[in-house]
Amino acid sequence: MTDASGLALVLLTLGAIAGTYLWRGVGVMFAARIKSEGPVFQWVTFVSYAMLGGLIARMVILPIGPLMETPLLFRTLAFVIGVGVFFALGRRVLPAVFIGVASFIVLVSYF
Amino acid sequence: MISDSRAVTRLAMRDAVGFPSITLLASMTGFGSLVHESGLPLGMAIAATAGIWGLPGQLTLVEMHAAGASAFFVILGVALANARFLPMVVSFMPLMNAEGPRTRWNFALVQMLSINSWAAGLKRFPEIERKFRRRYYLVFAVICMSAGILGTVIGYLGVGLMPRPIALGLIFMNPLFFAVLLAGVQSRPSMIALIVGAPLGVMFHLAAPDLDLLLTGAVGGSLAFWLNNRVPDRGSRQ
């Protein structure tokens, strides 16, 4: 890595940290006075969750990086198994992730 | 009502070691392996875990950077992805604090707030005397963050040593963890936004890979906002 790209990564990371801290700091500052149910903030929350929904789908269907070498069918199947287990077992996170990831590893190893 | 500082410390340790620590250790192991496989340095992985301290924002940082978005849009994307911290902090601080909310300490303590410590605090604070609540939060959050940073380092260093299918499994853990953690948020508006956003994220990625998430947020979020206000909420009106 060159020094320039190293510095760019440091600034990028610090910027991302600052952008996150903004919400926390504003929350402390206005804890008593803010109305987080107002329409503007409600809209920001929808934007946030829509982005995250989009990111999950994109990471499974069109991944960037090493998951590109795995078949779409395996990723989708393991994802559906994991989320299915999550709801079937009454919203239990760890068994769902464990079974989902294990099915993915089995699919990638043996098929 | 618990009013003994050592009992509060023990309670916080007992609550944190177990599900929250294991979840963070595992999810951040996935995150660390993703950072490694994206060709980014270990320092960035640790800084993102400790500094952003929320898997969705951390994944947004790495994924948008990998997709080639410019720094300005990556930072905007991470900031938007973390908007949920504002209502979390606003609902948490008045419950935790004995004195006024704007003490300097709170500006440092709030950095360690995550969905785990938020949920634990909301559950336990009513049984803990007010002046000891901050101690509970601090002990709980320090254990969680240590587990998260440890997981990040293990994932980053470990992924290269694993057989390939297991390494791929660790990376695959990211979207799955992310999905079940968000699916656990049982609110109708966020579910609508997640479901509307999912197909848009794929479509916009094909059309504009560097701006996909921001477009998904703007278009999908507004659409979900409109849908939510338009379609009556049958569940809550019964």
Tab-separated table of C-alpha atoms in Angstrom:
chain	number	residue	atom	x	y	z
A	1	MET	CA	0.000	0.000	0.000
A	2	THR	CA	1.315	3.451	-0.835
A	3	ASP	CA	1.471	6.209	1.778
A	4	ALA	CA	-1.145	8.234	-0.055
A	5	SER	CA	-3.724	5.435	-0.055
A	6	GLY	CA	-2.823	4.644	3.565
A	7	LEU	CA	-3.532	8.234	4.559
A	8	ALA	CA	-6.750	8.185	2.529
A	9	LEU	CA	-7.901	5.088	4.448
A	10	VAL	CA	-7.101	6.720	7.791
A	11	LEU	CA	-9.128	9.802	6.835
A	12	LEU	CA	-11.968	7.666	5.493
A	13	THR	CA	-12.136	5.638	8.706
A	14	LEU	CA	-11.974	8.744	10.906
A	15	GLY	CA	-14.704	10.347	8.810
A	16	ALA	CA	-16.917	7.288	9.194
A	17	ILE	CA	-16.315	7.279	12.957
A	18	ALA	CA	-17.153	10.988	13.184
A	19	GLY	CA	-20.287	10.512	11.070
A	20	THR	CA	-21.428	7.809	13.483
A	21	TYR	CA	-20.490	9.718	16.622
A	22	LEU	CA	-22.567	12.664	15.452
A	23	TRP	CA	-25.809	10.784	16.256
A	24	ARG	CA	-24.506	9.663	19.649
A	25	GLY	CA	-23.254	13.135	20.615
A	26	VAL	CA	-26.415	14.899	19.474
A	27	GLY	CA	-28.403	12.288	21.394
A	28	VAL	CA	-26.571	13.117	24.645
A	29	MET	CA	-26.791	16.849	24.055
A	30	PHE	CA	-30.518	16.892	23.443
A	31	ALA	CA	-31.538	13.767	25.340
A	32	ALA	CA	-34.344	15.485	27.147
A	33	ARG	CA	-35.508	17.854	24.447
A	34	ILE	CA	-35.406	15.964	21.167
A	35	LYS	CA	-38.464	14.435	19.572
A	36	SER	CA	-37.234	11.416	17.687
A	37	GLU	CA	-40.798	10.721	16.514
A	38	GLY	CA	-40.989	13.843	14.296
A	39	PRO	CA	-41.563	13.308	10.556
A	40	VAL	CA	-38.039	14.324	9.452
A	41	PHE	CA	-36.341	11.939	11.801
A	42	GLN	CA	-38.870	9.246	10.932
A	43	TRP	CA	-37.910	9.661	7.290
A	44	VAL	CA	-34.181	9.379	8.131
A	45	THR	CA	-34.926	6.124	9.963
A	46	PHE	CA	-36.702	4.746	6.888
A	47	VAL	CA	-33.745	5.785	4.715
A	48	SER	CA	-31.397	4.040	7.120
A	49	TYR	CA	-33.301	0.745	7.181
A	50	ALA	CA	-33.903	0.765	3.419
A	51	MET	CA	-30.141	1.164	2.894
A	52	LEU	CA	-29.412	-1.700	5.249
A	53	GLY	CA	-32.013	-3.933	3.577
A	54	GLY	CA	-30.414	-3.111	0.238
A	55	LEU	CA	-26.938	-3.849	1.566
A	56	ILE	CA	-27.937	-7.274	2.923
A	57	ALA	CA	-29.571	-8.287	-0.369
A	58	ARG	CA	-26.617	-7.009	-2.373
A	59	MET	CA	-24.073	-8.827	-0.198
A	60	VAL	CA	-25.945	-12.097	-0.741
A	61	ILE	CA	-26.955	-11.739	-4.396
A	62	LEU	CA	-24.137	-9.607	-5.847
A	63	PRO	CA	-21.224	-9.858	-3.408
A	64	ILE	CA	-17.957	-7.993	-3.879
A	65	GLY	CA	-14.781	-9.947	-3.123
A	66	PRO	CA	-14.233	-13.615	-2.268
A	67	LEU	CA	-17.914	-14.620	-2.091
A	68	MET	CA	-18.042	-13.964	-5.853
A	69	GLU	CA	-16.351	-17.349	-6.326
A	70	THR	CA	-19.323	-19.153	-4.707
A	71	PRO	CA	-22.547	-19.970	-6.602
A	72	LEU	CA	-25.567	-17.695	-6.139
A	73	LEU	CA	-27.715	-20.750	-5.363
A	74	PHE	CA	-25.556	-21.710	-2.337
A	75	ARG	CA	-25.586	-18.204	-0.928
A	76	THR	CA	-29.333	-17.802	-1.328
A	77	LEU	CA	-30.106	-21.266	0.023
A	78	ALA	CA	-27.896	-20.874	3.114
A	79	PHE	CA	-29.301	-17.395	3.735
A	80	VAL	CA	-32.901	-18.657	3.553
A	81	ILE	CA	-32.029	-21.566	5.868
A	82	GLY	CA	-30.435	-19.193	8.403
A	83	VAL	CA	-33.292	-16.690	8.405
A	84	GLY	CA	-35.818	-19.566	8.401
A	85	VAL	CA	-34.201	-21.118	11.481
A	86	PHE	CA	-34.217	-17.694	13.140
A	87	PHE	CA	-37.990	-17.384	12.858
A	88	ALA	CA	-38.716	-21.099	13.363
A	89	LEU	CA	-36.857	-21.191	16.696
A	90	GLY	CA	-38.509	-18.041	18.015
A	91	ARG	CA	-35.955	-15.406	16.941
A	92	ARG	CA	-32.823	-17.046	18.277
A	93	VAL	CA	-29.775	-15.388	16.753
A	94	LEU	CA	-26.894	-17.747	17.467
A	95	PRO	CA	-28.459	-21.069	16.343
A	96	ALA	CA	-29.728	-19.317	13.209
A	97	VAL	CA	-26.321	-17.928	12.258
A	98	PHE	CA	-24.555	-21.162	13.180
A	99	ILE	CA	-26.875	-23.372	11.108
A	100	GLY	CA	-26.918	-20.914	8.184
A	101	VAL	CA	-23.123	-20.631	8.052
A	102	ALA	CA	-22.692	-24.393	8.551
A	103	SER	CA	-25.026	-25.135	5.614
A	104	PHE	CA	-23.063	-22.669	3.504
A	105	ILE	CA	-19.755	-24.355	4.385
A	106	VAL	CA	-21.211	-27.812	3.642
A	107	LEU	CA	-22.590	-26.624	0.284
A	108	VAL	CA	-19.292	-25.015	-0.701
A	109	SER	CA	-17.249	-28.046	0.416
A	110	TYR	CA	-19.233	-30.901	-1.068
A	111	PHE	CA	-21.107	-29.643	-4.095
B	1	MET	CA	-33.669	-2.867	44.161
B	2	ILE	CA	-29.928	-3.563	43.966
B	3	SER	CA	-27.965	-0.968	45.903
B	4	ASP	CA	-24.567	-2.549	46.431
B	5	SER	CA	-21.798	-1.685	43.990
B	6	ARG	CA	-20.225	-5.129	44.019
B	7	ALA	CA	-23.559	-6.806	43.383
B	8	VAL	CA	-24.113	-4.448	40.425
B	9	THR	CA	-20.684	-5.281	38.995
B	10	ARG	CA	-21.369	-8.999	39.346
B	11	LEU	CA	-24.777	-8.660	37.696
B	12	ALA	CA	-23.283	-6.716	34.764
B	13	MET	CA	-20.545	-9.315	34.317
B	14	ARG	CA	-23.008	-12.170	34.439
B	15	ASP	CA	-25.297	-10.480	31.907
B	16	ALA	CA	-22.473	-9.584	29.513
B	17	VAL	CA	-20.534	-12.847	29.537
B	18	GLY	CA	-22.780	-15.210	27.648
B	19	PHE	CA	-25.079	-14.275	24.814
B	20	PRO	CA	-23.926	-10.653	24.195
B	21	SER	CA	-20.195	-11.476	24.291
B	22	ILE	CA	-20.542	-14.599	22.191
B	23	THR	CA	-22.673	-12.763	19.622
B	24	LEU	CA	-20.175	-9.914	19.391
B	25	LEU	CA	-17.178	-12.226	19.304
B	26	ALA	CA	-18.755	-14.195	16.454
B	27	SER	CA	-20.143	-11.295	14.431
B	28	MET	CA	-16.910	-9.297	14.696
B	29	THR	CA	-14.909	-12.397	13.703
B	30	GLY	CA	-16.921	-12.270	10.484
B	31	PHE	CA	-16.259	-8.560	10.144
B	32	GLY	CA	-12.498	-8.979	10.719
B	33	SER	CA	-12.319	-11.697	8.072
B	34	LEU	CA	-14.190	-9.492	5.594
B	35	VAL	CA	-11.773	-6.591	6.175
B	36	HIS	CA	-8.825	-8.936	5.639
B	37	GLU	CA	-10.308	-10.378	2.459
B	38	SER	CA	-11.043	-6.863	1.175
B	39	GLY	CA	-7.291	-6.174	1.338
B	40	LEU	CA	-7.595	-3.515	4.048
B	41	PRO	CA	-5.287	-3.161	7.096
B	42	LEU	CA	-5.862	-4.593	10.587
B	43	GLY	CA	-5.720	-1.114	12.113
B	44	MET	CA	-8.726	-0.097	10.042
B	45	ALA	CA	-10.653	-3.181	11.186
B	46	ILE	CA	-10.015	-2.414	14.870
B	47	ALA	CA	-10.691	1.316	14.443
B	48	ALA	CA	-13.979	0.582	12.680
B	49	THR	CA	-15.094	-1.845	15.401
B	50	ALA	CA	-14.198	0.446	18.313
B	51	GLY	CA	-15.090	3.695	16.564
B	52	ILE	CA	-18.313	2.847	14.744
B	53	TRP	CA	-19.361	0.041	17.094
B	54	GLY	CA	-22.301	-1.322	15.154
B	55	LEU	CA	-22.105	-4.043	12.528
B	56	PRO	CA	-24.392	-2.340	9.952
B	57	GLY	CA	-22.289	0.837	9.833
B	58	GLN	CA	-19.032	-1.128	9.797
B	59	LEU	CA	-20.204	-3.245	6.870
B	60	THR	CA	-21.396	-0.125	5.051
B	61	LEU	CA	-17.905	1.358	5.389
B	62	VAL	CA	-16.098	-1.699	4.004
B	63	GLU	CA	-18.642	-2.553	1.314
B	64	MET	CA	-19.055	0.975	-0.064
B	65	HIS	CA	-15.292	1.438	-0.114
B	66	ALA	CA	-14.891	-1.896	-1.928
B	67	ALA	CA	-17.591	-0.872	-4.416
B	68	GLY	CA	-15.526	2.182	-5.304
B	69	ALA	CA	-17.646	4.974	-3.820
B	70	SER	CA	-15.832	8.248	-3.129
B	71	ALA	CA	-14.886	9.068	0.476
B	72	PHE	CA	-17.615	11.679	0.813
B	73	PHE	CA	-20.358	9.218	-0.168
B	74	VAL	CA	-18.918	6.433	1.988
B	75	ILE	CA	-18.968	8.704	5.045
B	76	LEU	CA	-22.477	9.923	4.226
B	77	GLY	CA	-23.591	6.302	3.793
B	78	VAL	CA	-22.100	5.185	7.122
B	79	ALA	CA	-23.636	8.171	8.900
B	80	LEU	CA	-27.084	7.429	7.456
B	81	ALA	CA	-26.758	3.721	8.259
B	82	ASN	CA	-26.228	4.630	11.907
B	83	ALA	CA	-29.139	7.027	12.364
B	84	ARG	CA	-30.745	4.542	14.737
B	85	PHE	CA	-28.202	5.528	17.415
B	86	LEU	CA	-29.990	8.847	17.992
B	87	PRO	CA	-33.280	7.427	19.318
B	88	MET	CA	-31.320	4.764	21.216
B	89	VAL	CA	-29.246	7.392	23.040
B	90	VAL	CA	-32.237	9.633	23.639
B	91	SER	CA	-34.197	6.834	25.304
B	92	PHE	CA	-31.211	5.452	27.223
B	93	MET	CA	-29.532	8.466	28.817
B	94	PRO	CA	-32.380	9.688	31.016
B	95	LEU	CA	-32.772	6.162	32.443
B	96	MET	CA	-29.088	5.764	33.226
B	97	ASN	CA	-28.176	9.100	34.702
B	98	ALA	CA	-28.555	10.142	38.293
B	99	GLU	CA	-27.619	13.769	37.634
B	100	GLY	CA	-28.182	15.969	34.570
B	101	PRO	CA	-27.581	14.323	31.217
B	102	ARG	CA	-25.010	16.744	29.835
B	103	THR	CA	-22.007	15.826	31.947
B	104	ARG	CA	-18.730	15.331	30.075
B	105	TRP	CA	-18.609	11.666	30.990
B	106	ASN	CA	-21.724	10.948	29.006
B	107	PHE	CA	-20.088	12.117	25.812
B	108	ALA	CA	-17.411	9.451	26.301
B	109	LEU	CA	-19.694	6.725	27.675
B	110	VAL	CA	-22.134	7.015	24.763
B	111	GLN	CA	-19.441	5.739	22.378
B	112	MET	CA	-19.822	2.245	23.851
B	113	LEU	CA	-23.590	2.097	23.481
B	114	SER	CA	-24.723	-0.658	21.151
B	115	ILE	CA	-27.925	-2.603	20.723
B	116	ASN	CA	-26.701	-5.107	23.343
B	117	SER	CA	-25.924	-2.622	26.098
B	118	TRP	CA	-29.030	-0.614	25.258
B	119	ALA	CA	-31.297	-3.650	25.608
B	120	ALA	CA	-29.531	-4.855	28.775
B	121	GLY	CA	-29.775	-1.410	30.368
B	122	LEU	CA	-33.457	-0.994	29.579
B	123	LYS	CA	-34.119	-4.408	31.078
B	124	ARG	CA	-31.974	-4.100	34.226
B	125	PHE	CA	-32.056	-0.403	35.171
B	126	PRO	CA	-35.437	-0.620	36.917
B	127	GLU	CA	-33.943	-3.114	39.398
B	128	ILE	CA	-30.774	-1.088	40.033
B	129	GLU	CA	-30.541	1.969	42.231
B	130	ARG	CA	-30.003	5.055	40.099
B	131	LYS	CA	-26.495	5.939	41.250
B	132	PHE	CA	-25.214	2.466	40.329
B	133	ARG	CA	-26.712	2.283	36.841
B	134	ARG	CA	-23.724	3.873	35.208
B	135	ARG	CA	-21.481	1.253	36.799
B	136	TYR	CA	-23.682	-1.503	35.366
B	137	TYR	CA	-23.535	0.025	31.895
B	138	LEU	CA	-19.772	0.595	32.019
B	139	VAL	CA	-18.919	-2.962	33.112
B	140	PHE	CA	-21.357	-4.464	30.608
B	141	ALA	CA	-20.180	-2.292	27.712
B	142	VAL	CA	-16.453	-2.776	28.396
B	143	ILE	CA	-16.899	-6.564	28.328
B	144	CYS	CA	-18.908	-6.344	25.092
B	145	MET	CA	-16.416	-4.074	23.392
B	146	SER	CA	-13.475	-6.253	24.451
B	147	ALA	CA	-15.243	-9.270	22.964
B	148	GLY	CA	-15.921	-7.313	19.768
B	149	ILE	CA	-12.324	-6.154	19.349
B	150	LEU	CA	-10.992	-9.625	20.170
B	151	GLY	CA	-13.338	-11.089	17.546
B	152	THR	CA	-12.200	-8.543	14.963
B	153	VAL	CA	-8.534	-9.455	15.503
B	154	ILE	CA	-9.247	-13.213	15.502
B	155	GLY	CA	-11.223	-12.937	12.273
B	156	TYR	CA	-8.654	-10.751	10.576
B	157	LEU	CA	-5.671	-12.928	11.474
B	158	GLY	CA	-7.510	-16.245	11.365
B	159	VAL	CA	-9.250	-16.102	7.994
B	160	GLY	CA	-6.019	-16.645	6.076
B	161	LEU	CA	-5.186	-19.763	8.085
B	162	MET	CA	-8.552	-21.437	7.578
B	163	PRO	CA	-9.399	-23.952	4.873
B	164	ARG	CA	-11.075	-22.026	2.042
B	165	PRO	CA	-14.695	-23.187	2.647
B	166	ILE	CA	-14.529	-22.120	6.305
B	167	ALA	CA	-12.968	-18.771	5.365
B	168	LEU	CA	-15.810	-18.225	2.899
B	169	GLY	CA	-18.275	-19.239	5.629
B	170	LEU	CA	-16.829	-16.555	7.935
B	171	ILE	CA	-17.358	-13.917	5.267
B	172	PHE	CA	-20.843	-15.223	4.516
B	173	MET	CA	-21.607	-14.835	8.225
B	174	ASN	CA	-21.671	-11.029	7.726
B	175	PRO	CA	-24.908	-10.657	5.738
B	176	LEU	CA	-26.578	-13.447	7.725
B	177	PHE	CA	-25.730	-11.956	11.132
B	178	PHE	CA	-26.708	-8.572	9.854
B	179	ALA	CA	-30.079	-9.900	8.632
B	180	VAL	CA	-31.069	-11.737	11.808
B	181	LEU	CA	-29.934	-8.881	14.054
B	182	LEU	CA	-32.124	-6.472	12.091
B	183	ALA	CA	-34.989	-8.957	11.797
B	184	GLY	CA	-34.976	-9.064	15.584
B	185	VAL	CA	-35.988	-5.399	15.643
B	186	GLN	CA	-39.699	-5.910	15.942
B	187	SER	CA	-41.048	-2.688	14.534
B	188	ARG	CA	-43.336	-2.439	11.537
B	189	PRO	CA	-41.697	0.665	9.993
B	190	SER	CA	-38.205	-0.841	9.987
B	191	MET	CA	-39.479	-4.130	8.547
B	192	ILE	CA	-41.245	-2.265	5.724
B	193	ALA	CA	-38.075	-0.296	4.959
B	194	LEU	CA	-35.877	-3.419	5.022
B	195	ILE	CA	-38.178	-5.287	2.639
B	196	VAL	CA	-38.584	-2.340	0.251
B	197	GLY	CA	-34.838	-1.679	0.308
B	198	ALA	CA	-33.719	-5.249	-0.450
B	199	PRO	CA	-34.654	-5.462	-4.168
B	200	LEU	CA	-33.699	-1.823	-4.749
B	201	GLY	CA	-30.209	-2.469	-3.373
B	202	VAL	CA	-29.638	-5.139	-6.029
B	203	MET	CA	-31.163	-3.052	-8.842
B	204	PHE	CA	-29.251	0.112	-8.032
B	205	HIS	CA	-26.037	-1.874	-7.684
B	206	LEU	CA	-26.413	-3.012	-11.286
B	207	ALA	CA	-27.201	0.525	-12.449
B	208	ALA	CA	-24.761	2.574	-10.334
B	209	PRO	CA	-22.449	0.399	-8.199
B	210	ASP	CA	-20.779	3.279	-6.379
B	211	LEU	CA	-23.950	5.116	-5.366
B	212	ASP	CA	-26.212	2.073	-4.963
B	213	LEU	CA	-26.741	2.304	-1.217
B	214	LEU	CA	-27.442	6.017	-1.098
B	215	LEU	CA	-29.927	5.706	-3.963
B	216	THR	CA	-31.523	2.721	-2.233
B	217	GLY	CA	-31.817	4.744	0.961
B	218	ALA	CA	-33.265	7.842	-0.697
B	219	VAL	CA	-35.714	6.050	-3.012
B	220	GLY	CA	-36.511	3.013	-0.839
B	221	GLY	CA	-36.675	5.004	2.373
B	222	SER	CA	-39.073	7.555	0.911
B	223	LEU	CA	-41.204	4.815	-0.639
B	224	ALA	CA	-41.332	2.928	2.670
B	225	PHE	CA	-42.148	6.148	4.527
B	226	TRP	CA	-45.036	6.788	2.139
B	227	LEU	CA	-46.260	3.173	2.306
B	228	ASN	CA	-46.154	3.137	6.090
B	229	ASN	CA	-48.248	6.281	6.382
B	230	ARG	CA	-50.651	5.141	3.687
B	231	VAL	CA	-51.335	1.533	4.615
B	232	PRO	CA	-53.222	1.369	7.894
B	233	ASP	CA	-51.506	-0.527	10.677
B	234	ARG	CA	-53.989	-3.288	11.380
B	235	GLY	CA	-51.945	-4.784	14.204
B	236	SER	CA	-51.981	-1.733	16.451
B	237	ARG	CA	-55.589	-0.738	15.870
B	238	GLN	CA	-57.187	-3.847	17.174
